Short mmCIF file of C-alpha atoms in Angstrom, two decimals:
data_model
loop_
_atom_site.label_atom_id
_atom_site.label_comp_id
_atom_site.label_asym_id
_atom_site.label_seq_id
_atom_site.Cartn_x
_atom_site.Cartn_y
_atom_site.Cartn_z
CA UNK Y 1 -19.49 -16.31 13.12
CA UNK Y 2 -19.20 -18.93 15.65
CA UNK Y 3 -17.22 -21.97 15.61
CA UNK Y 4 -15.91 -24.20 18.86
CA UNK Y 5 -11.84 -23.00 18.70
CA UNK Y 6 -12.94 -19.33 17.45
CA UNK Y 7 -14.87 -16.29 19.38
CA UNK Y 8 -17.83 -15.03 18.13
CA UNK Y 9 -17.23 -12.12 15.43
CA UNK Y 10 -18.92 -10.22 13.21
CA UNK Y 11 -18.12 -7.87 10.06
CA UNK Y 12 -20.39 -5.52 8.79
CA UNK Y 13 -20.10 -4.21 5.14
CA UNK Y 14 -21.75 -1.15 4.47
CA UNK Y 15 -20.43 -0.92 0.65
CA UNK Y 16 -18.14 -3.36 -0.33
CA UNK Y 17 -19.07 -5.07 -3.80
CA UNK Y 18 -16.60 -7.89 -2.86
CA UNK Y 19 -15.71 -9.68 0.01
CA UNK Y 20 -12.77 -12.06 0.48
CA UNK Y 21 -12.43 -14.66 3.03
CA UNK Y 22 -9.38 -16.07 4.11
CA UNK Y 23 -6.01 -16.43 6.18
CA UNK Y 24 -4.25 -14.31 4.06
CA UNK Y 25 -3.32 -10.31 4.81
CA UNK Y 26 -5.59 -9.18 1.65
CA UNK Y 27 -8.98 -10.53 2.51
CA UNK Y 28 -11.68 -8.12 4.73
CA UNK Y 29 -12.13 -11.11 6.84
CA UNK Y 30 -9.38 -13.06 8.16
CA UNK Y 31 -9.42 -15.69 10.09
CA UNK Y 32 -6.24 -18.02 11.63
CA UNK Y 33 -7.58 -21.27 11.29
CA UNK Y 34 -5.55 -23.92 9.78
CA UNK Y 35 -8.46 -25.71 7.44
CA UNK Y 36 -8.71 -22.35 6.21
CA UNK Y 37 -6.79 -21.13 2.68
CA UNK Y 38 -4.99 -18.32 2.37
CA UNK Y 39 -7.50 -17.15 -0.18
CA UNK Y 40 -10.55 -19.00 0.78
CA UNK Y 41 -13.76 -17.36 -0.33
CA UNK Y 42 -14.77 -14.53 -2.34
CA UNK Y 43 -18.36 -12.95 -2.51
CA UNK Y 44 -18.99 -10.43 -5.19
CA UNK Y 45 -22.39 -8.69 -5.61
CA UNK Y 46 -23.65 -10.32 -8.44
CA UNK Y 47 -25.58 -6.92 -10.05
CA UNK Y 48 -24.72 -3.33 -8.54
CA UNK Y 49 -28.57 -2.10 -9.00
CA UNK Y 50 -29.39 -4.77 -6.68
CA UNK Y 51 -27.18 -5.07 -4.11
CA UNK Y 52 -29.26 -7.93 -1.99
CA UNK Y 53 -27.67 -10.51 -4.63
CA UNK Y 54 -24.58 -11.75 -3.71
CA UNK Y 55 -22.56 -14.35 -5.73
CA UNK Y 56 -20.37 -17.19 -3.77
CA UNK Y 57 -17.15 -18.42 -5.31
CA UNK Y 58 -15.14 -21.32 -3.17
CA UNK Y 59 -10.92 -20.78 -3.97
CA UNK Y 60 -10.11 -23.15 -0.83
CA UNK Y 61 -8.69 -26.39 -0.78
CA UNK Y 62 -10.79 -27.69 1.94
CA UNK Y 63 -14.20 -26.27 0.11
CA UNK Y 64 -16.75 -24.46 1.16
CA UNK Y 65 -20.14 -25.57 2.34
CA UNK Y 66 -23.74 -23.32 2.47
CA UNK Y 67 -26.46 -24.90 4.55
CA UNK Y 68 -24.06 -28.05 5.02
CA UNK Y 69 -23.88 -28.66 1.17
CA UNK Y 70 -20.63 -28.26 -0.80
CA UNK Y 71 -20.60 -25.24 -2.68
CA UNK Y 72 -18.43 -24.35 -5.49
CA UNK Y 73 -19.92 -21.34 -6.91
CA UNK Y 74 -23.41 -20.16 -6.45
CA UNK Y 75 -25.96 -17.49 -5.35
CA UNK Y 76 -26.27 -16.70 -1.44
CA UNK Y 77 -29.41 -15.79 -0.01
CA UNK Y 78 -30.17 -13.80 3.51
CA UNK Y 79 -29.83 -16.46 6.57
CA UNK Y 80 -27.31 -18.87 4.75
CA UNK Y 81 -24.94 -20.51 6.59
CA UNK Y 82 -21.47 -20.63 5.27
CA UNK Y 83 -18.77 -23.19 6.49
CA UNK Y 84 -15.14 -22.86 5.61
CA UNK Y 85 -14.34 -26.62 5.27
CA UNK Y 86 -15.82 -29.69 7.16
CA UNK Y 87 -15.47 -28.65 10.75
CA UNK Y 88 -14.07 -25.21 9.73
CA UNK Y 89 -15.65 -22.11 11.07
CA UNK Y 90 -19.15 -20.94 10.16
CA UNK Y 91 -20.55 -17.72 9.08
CA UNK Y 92 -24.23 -16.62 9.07
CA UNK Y 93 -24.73 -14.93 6.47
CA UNK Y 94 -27.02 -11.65 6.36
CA UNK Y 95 -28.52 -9.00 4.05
CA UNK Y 96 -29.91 -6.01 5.96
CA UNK Y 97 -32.13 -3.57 4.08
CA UNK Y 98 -30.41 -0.96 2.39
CA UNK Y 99 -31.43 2.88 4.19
CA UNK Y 100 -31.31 5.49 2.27
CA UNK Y 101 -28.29 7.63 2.29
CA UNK Y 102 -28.09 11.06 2.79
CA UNK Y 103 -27.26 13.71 0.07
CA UNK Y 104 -23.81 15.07 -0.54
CA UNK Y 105 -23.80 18.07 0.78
CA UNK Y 106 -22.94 21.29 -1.79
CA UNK Y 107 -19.36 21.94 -3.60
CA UNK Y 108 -19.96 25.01 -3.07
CA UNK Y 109 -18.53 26.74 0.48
CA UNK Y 110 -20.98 28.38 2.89
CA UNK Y 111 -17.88 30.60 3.55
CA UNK Y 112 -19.15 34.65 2.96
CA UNK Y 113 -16.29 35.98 3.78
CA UNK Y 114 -13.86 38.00 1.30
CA UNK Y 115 -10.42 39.00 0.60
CA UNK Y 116 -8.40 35.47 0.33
CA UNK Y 117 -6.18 34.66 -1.91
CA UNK Y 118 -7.10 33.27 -4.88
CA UNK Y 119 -4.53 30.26 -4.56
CA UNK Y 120 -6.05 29.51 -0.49
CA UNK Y 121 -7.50 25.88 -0.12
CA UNK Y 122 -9.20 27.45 2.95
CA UNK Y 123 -10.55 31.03 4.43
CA UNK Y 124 -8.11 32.61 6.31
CA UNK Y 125 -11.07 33.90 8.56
CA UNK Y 126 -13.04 31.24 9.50
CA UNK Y 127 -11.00 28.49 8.18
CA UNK Y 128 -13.78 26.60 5.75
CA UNK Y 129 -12.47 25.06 2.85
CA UNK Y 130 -13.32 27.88 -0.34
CA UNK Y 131 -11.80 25.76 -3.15
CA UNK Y 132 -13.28 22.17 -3.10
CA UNK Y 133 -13.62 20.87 -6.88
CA UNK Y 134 -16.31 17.77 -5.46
CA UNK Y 135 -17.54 15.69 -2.52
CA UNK Y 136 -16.56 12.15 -2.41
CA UNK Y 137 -19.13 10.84 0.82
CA UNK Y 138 -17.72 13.18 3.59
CA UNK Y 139 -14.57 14.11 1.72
CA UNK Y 140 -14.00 17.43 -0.01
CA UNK Y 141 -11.59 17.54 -2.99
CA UNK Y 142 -9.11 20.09 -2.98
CA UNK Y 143 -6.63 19.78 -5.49
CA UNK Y 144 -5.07 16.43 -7.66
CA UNK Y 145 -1.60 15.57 -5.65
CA UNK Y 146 0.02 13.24 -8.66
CA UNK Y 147 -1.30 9.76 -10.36
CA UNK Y 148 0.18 6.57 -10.68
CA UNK Y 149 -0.70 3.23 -12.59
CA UNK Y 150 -3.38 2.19 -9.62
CA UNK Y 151 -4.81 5.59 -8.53
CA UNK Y 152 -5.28 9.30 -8.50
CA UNK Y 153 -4.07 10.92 -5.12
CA UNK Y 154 -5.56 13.75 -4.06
CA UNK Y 155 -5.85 16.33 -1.37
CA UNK Y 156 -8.77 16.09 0.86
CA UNK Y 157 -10.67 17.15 3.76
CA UNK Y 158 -13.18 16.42 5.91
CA UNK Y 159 -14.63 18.23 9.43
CA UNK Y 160 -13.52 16.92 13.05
CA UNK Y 161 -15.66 16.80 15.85
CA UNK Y 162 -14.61 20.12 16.58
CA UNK Y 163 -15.76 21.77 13.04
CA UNK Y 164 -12.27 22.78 12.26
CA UNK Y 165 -10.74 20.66 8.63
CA UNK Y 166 -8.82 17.84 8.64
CA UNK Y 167 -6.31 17.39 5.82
CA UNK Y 168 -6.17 13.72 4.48
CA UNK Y 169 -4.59 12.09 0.86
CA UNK Y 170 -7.62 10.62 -0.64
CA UNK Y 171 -6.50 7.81 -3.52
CA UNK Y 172 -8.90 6.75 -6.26
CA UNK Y 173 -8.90 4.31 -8.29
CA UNK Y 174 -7.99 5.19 -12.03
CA UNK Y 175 -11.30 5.19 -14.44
CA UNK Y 176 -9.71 2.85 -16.89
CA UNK Y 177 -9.12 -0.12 -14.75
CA UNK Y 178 -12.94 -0.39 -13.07
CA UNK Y 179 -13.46 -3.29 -15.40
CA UNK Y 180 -10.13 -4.88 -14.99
CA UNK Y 181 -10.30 -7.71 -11.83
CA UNK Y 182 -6.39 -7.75 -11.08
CA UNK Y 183 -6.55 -4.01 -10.35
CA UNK Y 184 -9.57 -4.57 -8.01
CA UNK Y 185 -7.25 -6.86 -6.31
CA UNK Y 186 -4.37 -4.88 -6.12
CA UNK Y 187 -6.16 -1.79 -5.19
CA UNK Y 188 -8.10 -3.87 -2.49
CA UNK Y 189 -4.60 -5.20 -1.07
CA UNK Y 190 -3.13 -2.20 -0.50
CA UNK Y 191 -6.23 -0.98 1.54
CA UNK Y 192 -6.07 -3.71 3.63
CA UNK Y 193 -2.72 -4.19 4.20
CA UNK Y 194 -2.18 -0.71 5.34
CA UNK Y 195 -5.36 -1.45 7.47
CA UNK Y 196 -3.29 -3.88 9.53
CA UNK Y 197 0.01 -1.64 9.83
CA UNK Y 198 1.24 0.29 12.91
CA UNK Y 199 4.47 1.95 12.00
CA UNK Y 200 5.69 5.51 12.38
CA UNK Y 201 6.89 5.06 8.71
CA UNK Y 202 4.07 4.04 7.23
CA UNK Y 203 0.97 6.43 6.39
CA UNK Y 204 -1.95 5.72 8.96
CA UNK Y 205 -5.22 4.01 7.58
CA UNK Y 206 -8.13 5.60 7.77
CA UNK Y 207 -10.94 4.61 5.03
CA UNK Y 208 -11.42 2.62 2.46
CA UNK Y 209 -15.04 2.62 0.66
CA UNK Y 210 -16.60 1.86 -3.02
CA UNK Y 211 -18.31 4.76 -4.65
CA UNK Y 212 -19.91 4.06 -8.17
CA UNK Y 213 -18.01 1.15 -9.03
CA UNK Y 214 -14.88 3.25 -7.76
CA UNK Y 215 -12.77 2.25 -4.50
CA UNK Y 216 -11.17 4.88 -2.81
CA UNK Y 217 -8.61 4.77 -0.02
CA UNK Y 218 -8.03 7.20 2.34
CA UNK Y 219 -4.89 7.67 4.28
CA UNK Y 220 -2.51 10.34 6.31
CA UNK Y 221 -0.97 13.24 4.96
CA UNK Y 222 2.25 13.24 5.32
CA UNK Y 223 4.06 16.61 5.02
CA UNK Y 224 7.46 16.44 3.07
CA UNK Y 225 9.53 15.87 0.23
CA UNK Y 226 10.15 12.62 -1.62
CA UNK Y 227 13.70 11.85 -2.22
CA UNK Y 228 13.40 11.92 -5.91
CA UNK Y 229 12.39 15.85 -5.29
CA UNK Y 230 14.75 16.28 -2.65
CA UNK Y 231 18.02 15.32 -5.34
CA UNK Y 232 16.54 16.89 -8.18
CA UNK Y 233 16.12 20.06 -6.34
CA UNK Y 234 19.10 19.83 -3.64
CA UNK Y 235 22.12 17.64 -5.20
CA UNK Y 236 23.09 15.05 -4.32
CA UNK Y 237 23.80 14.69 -0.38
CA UNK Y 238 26.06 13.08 1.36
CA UNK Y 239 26.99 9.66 1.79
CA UNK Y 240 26.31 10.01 6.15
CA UNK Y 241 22.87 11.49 5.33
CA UNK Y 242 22.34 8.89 2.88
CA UNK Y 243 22.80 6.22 5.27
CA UNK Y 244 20.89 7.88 7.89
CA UNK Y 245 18.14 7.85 5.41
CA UNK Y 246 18.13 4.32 4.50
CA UNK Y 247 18.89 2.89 7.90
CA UNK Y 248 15.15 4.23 8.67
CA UNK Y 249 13.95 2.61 5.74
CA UNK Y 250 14.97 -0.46 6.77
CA UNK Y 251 13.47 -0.07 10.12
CA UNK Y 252 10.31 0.24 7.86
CA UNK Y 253 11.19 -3.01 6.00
CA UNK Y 254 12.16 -4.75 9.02
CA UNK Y 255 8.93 -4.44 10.61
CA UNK Y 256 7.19 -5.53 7.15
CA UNK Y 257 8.99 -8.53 6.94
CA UNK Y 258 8.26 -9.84 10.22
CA UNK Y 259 4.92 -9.89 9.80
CA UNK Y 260 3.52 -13.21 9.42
CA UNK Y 261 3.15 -13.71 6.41
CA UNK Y 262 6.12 -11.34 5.68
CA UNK Y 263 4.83 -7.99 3.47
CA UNK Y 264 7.47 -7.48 0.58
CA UNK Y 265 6.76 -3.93 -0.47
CA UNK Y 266 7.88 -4.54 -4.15
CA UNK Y 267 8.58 -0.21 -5.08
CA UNK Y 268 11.24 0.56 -2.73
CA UNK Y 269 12.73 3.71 -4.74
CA UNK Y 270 13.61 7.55 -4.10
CA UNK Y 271 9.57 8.81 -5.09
CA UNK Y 272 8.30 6.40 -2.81
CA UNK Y 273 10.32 7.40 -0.09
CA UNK Y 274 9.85 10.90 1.91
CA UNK Y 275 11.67 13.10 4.30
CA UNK Y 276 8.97 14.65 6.48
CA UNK Y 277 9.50 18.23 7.21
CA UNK Y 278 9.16 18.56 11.02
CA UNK Y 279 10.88 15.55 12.36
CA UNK Y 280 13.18 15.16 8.91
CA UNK Y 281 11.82 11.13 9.27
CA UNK Y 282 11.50 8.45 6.31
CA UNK Y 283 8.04 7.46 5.91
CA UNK Y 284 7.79 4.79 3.38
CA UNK Y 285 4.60 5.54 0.45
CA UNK Y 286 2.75 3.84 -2.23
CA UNK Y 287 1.84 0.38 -1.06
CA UNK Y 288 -0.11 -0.71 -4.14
CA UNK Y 289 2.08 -3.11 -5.33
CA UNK Y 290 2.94 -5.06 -1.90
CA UNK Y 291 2.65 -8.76 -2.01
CA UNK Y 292 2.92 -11.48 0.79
CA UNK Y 293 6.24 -14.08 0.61
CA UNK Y 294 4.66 -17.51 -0.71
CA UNK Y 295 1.98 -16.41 -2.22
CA UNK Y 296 2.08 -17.88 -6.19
CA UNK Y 297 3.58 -15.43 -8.99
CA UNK Y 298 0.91 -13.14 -10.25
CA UNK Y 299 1.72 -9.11 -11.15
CA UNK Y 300 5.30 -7.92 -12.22
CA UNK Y 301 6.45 -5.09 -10.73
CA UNK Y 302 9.51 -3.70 -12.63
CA UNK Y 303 11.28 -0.26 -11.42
CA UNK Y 304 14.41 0.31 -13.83
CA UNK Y 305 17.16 0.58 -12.03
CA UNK Y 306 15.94 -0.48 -8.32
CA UNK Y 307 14.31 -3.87 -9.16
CA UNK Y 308 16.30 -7.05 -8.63
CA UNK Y 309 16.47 -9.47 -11.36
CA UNK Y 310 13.99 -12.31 -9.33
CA UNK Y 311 11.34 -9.36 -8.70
CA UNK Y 312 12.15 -8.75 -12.92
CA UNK Y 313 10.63 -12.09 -12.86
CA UNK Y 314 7.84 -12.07 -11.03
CA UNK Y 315 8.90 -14.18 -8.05
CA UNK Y 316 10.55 -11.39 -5.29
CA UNK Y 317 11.62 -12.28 -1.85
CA UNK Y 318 12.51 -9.84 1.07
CA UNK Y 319 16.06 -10.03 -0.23
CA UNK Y 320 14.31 -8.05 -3.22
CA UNK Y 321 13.39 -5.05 -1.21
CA UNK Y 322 17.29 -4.49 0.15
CA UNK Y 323 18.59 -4.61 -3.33
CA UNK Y 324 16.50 -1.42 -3.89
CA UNK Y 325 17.86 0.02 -0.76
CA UNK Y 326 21.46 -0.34 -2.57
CA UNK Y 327 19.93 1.15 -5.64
CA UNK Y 328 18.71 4.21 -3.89
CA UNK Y 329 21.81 4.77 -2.25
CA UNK Y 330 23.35 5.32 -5.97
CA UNK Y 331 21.09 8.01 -6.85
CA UNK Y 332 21.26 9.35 -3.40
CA UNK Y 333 24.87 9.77 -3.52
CA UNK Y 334 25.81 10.50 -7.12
CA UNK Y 335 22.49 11.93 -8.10
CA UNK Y 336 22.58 10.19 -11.40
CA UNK Y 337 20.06 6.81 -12.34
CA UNK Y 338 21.29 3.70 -10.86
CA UNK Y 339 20.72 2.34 -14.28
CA UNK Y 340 23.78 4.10 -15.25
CA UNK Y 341 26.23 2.07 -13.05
CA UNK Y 342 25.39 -1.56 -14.33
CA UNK Y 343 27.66 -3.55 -15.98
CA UNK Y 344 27.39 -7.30 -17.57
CA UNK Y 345 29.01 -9.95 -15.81
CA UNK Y 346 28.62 -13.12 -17.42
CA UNK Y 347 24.63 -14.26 -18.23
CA UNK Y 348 23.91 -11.12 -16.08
CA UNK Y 349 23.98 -7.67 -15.54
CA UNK Y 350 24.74 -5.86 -12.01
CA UNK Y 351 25.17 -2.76 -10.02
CA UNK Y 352 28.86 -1.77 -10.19
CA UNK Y 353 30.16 1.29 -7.82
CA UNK Y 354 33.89 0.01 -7.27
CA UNK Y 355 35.69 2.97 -8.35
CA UNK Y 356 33.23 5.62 -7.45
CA UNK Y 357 34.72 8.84 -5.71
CA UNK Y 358 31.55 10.08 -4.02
CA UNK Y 359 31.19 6.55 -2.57
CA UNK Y 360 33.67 5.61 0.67
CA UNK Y 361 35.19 2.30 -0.37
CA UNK Y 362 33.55 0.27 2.32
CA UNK Y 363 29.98 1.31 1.61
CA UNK Y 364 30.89 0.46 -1.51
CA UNK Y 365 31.40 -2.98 -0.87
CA UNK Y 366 27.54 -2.95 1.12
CA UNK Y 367 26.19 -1.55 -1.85
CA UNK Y 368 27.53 -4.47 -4.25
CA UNK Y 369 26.24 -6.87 -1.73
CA UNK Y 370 22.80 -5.55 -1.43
CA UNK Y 371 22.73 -5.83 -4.93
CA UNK Y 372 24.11 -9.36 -5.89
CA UNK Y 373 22.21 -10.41 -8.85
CA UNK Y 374 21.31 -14.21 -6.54
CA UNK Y 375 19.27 -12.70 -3.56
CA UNK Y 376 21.09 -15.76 -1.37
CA UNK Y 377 24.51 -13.72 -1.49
CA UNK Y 378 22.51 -10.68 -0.40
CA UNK Y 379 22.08 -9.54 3.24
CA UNK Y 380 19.85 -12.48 4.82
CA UNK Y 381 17.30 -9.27 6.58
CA UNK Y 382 17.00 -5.57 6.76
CA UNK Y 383 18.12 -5.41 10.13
CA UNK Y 384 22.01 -7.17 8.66
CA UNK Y 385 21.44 -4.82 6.13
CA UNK Y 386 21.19 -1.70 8.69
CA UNK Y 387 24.29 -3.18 10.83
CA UNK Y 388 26.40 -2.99 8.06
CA UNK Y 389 25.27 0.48 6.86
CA UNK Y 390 26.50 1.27 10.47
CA UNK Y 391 29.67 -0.24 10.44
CA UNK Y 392 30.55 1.14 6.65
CA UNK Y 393 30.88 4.77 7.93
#
C-alpha cells in the first residue's frame, strides 16, 4: 500500500475469509488517515471452495474506488487497485496461489512410555502430551475449560523451539453461530482488540486463524481463580482485600479507556475477573463483548446485577464499566448477588448499601456513586474511581 502521507505496508492473509479495512480498533488493517471511516471496507471470500474470489463491499463515507472507478460492491480480481476515497490511500490488491498445507499430524501421542496417571495431560517421563482429544493446525486439545455465548475455551498446547509443551487457552467459536454475521463480528473484535493490547492484566495475544468456517483465538493461560470461584469457595473477604482487588482492575480499565478510541470492556463482573496464583494479580478475561466509545448502538450486553442502566440500553460509556466495579464490590464483600441490594427510587431502580454492616460507611458512599443510575454523577474515570477507593479505607 502506498500513498504520499503513508509508508509503504503490506498485510498478508494466509486464512482469513474476511477482511476489514478501516480506522477503527476491529478491522485487520488499520490505517490513521482522516478520509478514511472507521469501518471503511470489508472483503469477504465470496465461495470457501474457491478461495481466489473475493467480494468488495464499500461502508465508507468517502467511497471506495478499484482501478480509479467508484465501487460500491463488487468482485475483486488479482492486481486491482483499491483506493480508500479520492486521494485516500491505495492498496494493490493480490491473490497468491494457494500451497498445499501440510497434514495434521496424529491425535494419537508417540509417547511409549507407561505408568502415568490416568488423569495426566502429559508423561511424567518425557513430558509429551498423552491425552490430546484433536489437533486444531499446531494446537493439541487437551481438555474443554468452560463455554460462553461466543466460544468454547479450551486447554491447549503446542511445542516450543525447544520440543518441550507450551500451555495456551485456545477459544472457538460456538458451532451454532457460523452462519450468524454479528457473531463473526464480535468474535473477530475481540481477536483484534486483544491483538493491539499490552497490559499485565490482560491475557497476551497470540493467534487468531479460521479453520472450516470456524475462527479460533488463541491467547495466554493464565493460572488462577476467578472471583466468582474464589467467594463461592472462600467467603466473602474483606472489604481491604476487596479494594485491593478492584483498584487493579481499574488500572486495567484505565489503560482501556485511554486508548484512542477508548475500549469499554462491557462484562466487568466477578467470573471475568481472576486472582492469579503466583503473584495474587487481577488479570481482567473475556473480551468478546468490548466495544469502542462512539461507535453507533449495535449488541446489548446485559449482566444482572453489574450492568448499568445506559449499557441495559445498548448505548454504554466508560462510566458503564465503573458501575460494575461498584457491583463487584457487593458480592465481594457480602458474598450475596448485587441484584439483591437494589431498590426503586422514583422511574428507577439502584444499588443501595447504606446500612450494610460488612461495608465501612465511607466505601459505602463510593459504592453508591459508582453506581448512580445517570453515568454523569458517576466517577468522571477509573483512575477518580481508584483515588477514592484509596481514600475510603
Amino acid at each position: 500500500m502506498g500513498a504520499a502521507n503513508l509508508k509503504l505496508q503490506q498485510w498478508r492473509f494466509d486464512q482469513e475469509s474476511q477482511i476489514c479495512i478501516g480506522r477503527g480498533m476491529g478491522n485487520q488493517v488499520m490505517i490513521n488517515h482522516a478520509l478514511v471511516s472507521r469501518h471503511h471496507l470489508e472483503l469477504q471470500c465470496a465461495h470457501p471452495g474457491q478461495p481466489g474470489v473475493w467480494q468488495l463491499t464499500n461502508h465508507g463515507l468517502n467511497g471506495t474506488l478499484v482501478n480509479g472507478a467508484v465501487m460500491v460492491q463488487g468482485t475483486l480480481k488479482s492486481g486491482d487497485l483499491l483506493q480508500l476515497a479520492p486521494g485516500g490511500p491505495t492498496f494493490l490488491f493480490k491473490i497468491e496461489p494457494a500451497t498445499p498445507g501440510q497434514p495434521s499430524p496424529p491425535v494419537e501421542s508417540t509417547c511409549t512410555h507407561s505408568g502415568n496417571p490416568t488423569q495426566n495431560l502429559f508423561c511424567m517421563h518425557c513430558g509429551q502430551a498423552i491425552a490430546v482429544k484433536q489437533m486444531i493446525r499446531q494446537y493439541q486439545i487437551l481438555r474443554p475449560l468452560g463455554q460462553g455465548g461466543m466460544g468454547t475455551t479450551y486447554l491447549a498446547c503446542r511445542s516450543t523451539a525447544t520440543g518441550s509443551p507450551e500451555l495456551l487457552v485456545l477459544k472457538e467459536m460456538n458451532a451454532d453461530l457460523v452462519q450468524i454475521a454479528k457473531a463473526h463480528d464480535l468474535f473477530q473484535r475481540e481477536a483484534q482488540v486483544l491483538r493491539s493490547l499490552r497490559h499485565p492484566g490482560i491475557p497476551k495475544f497470540y493467534d487468531f486463524f479460521v479453520e472450516a468456517g470456524k475462527k479460533y483465538l488463541v491467547m495466554e493461560l493464565i493460572h488462577g481463580e476467578d472471583l466468582e470461584d474464589w467467594i463461592v469457595h472462600h467467603g466473602p473477604v474483606t472489604p481491604q482485600q476487596a479494594v485491593q482487588w478492584m483498584l487493579q482492575t481499574c488500572d486495567v480499565l484505565h489503560y482501556l479507556h485511554q486508548q484512542t478510541p477508548a475500549i469499554i470492556h462491557r462484562d466487568i463482573k466477578p467470573a471475568n475477573l481472576l486472582v492469579r496464583y503466583r503473584e495474587q494479580a487481577i488479570a481482567v478475561l473475556d473480551f468478546g463483548a468490548v466495544k469502542e466509545l462512539g461507535t453507533p448502538p449495535g449488541t446489548r450486553i446485559a449482566i444482572e446485577g453489574y450492568s448499568a442502566p445506559e449499557q441495559d440500553q445498548g448505548n454504554p460509556v466508560i462510566q458503564s464499566d465503573l458501575y460494575a466495579v461498584g457491583s463487584t464490590l457487593v458480592f465481594l464483600i457480602t458474598g450475596e448477588s448485587p441484584h439483591q441490594f437494589y431498590r426503586r427510587s422514583g422511574k428507577t431502580l439502584r444499588l443501595q448499601v447504606q446500612g450494610c454492616s460488612s461495608i465501612p460507611r465511607r466505601l459505602q458512599g463510593v459504592i453508591e456513586k459508582a453506581t448512580e443510575p445517570n453515568p454523569s454523577r458517576r466517577y468522571v474515570s477509573a483512575q477518580a474511581l481508584a483515588i477514592a477507593l484509596k481514600n475510603a479505607l
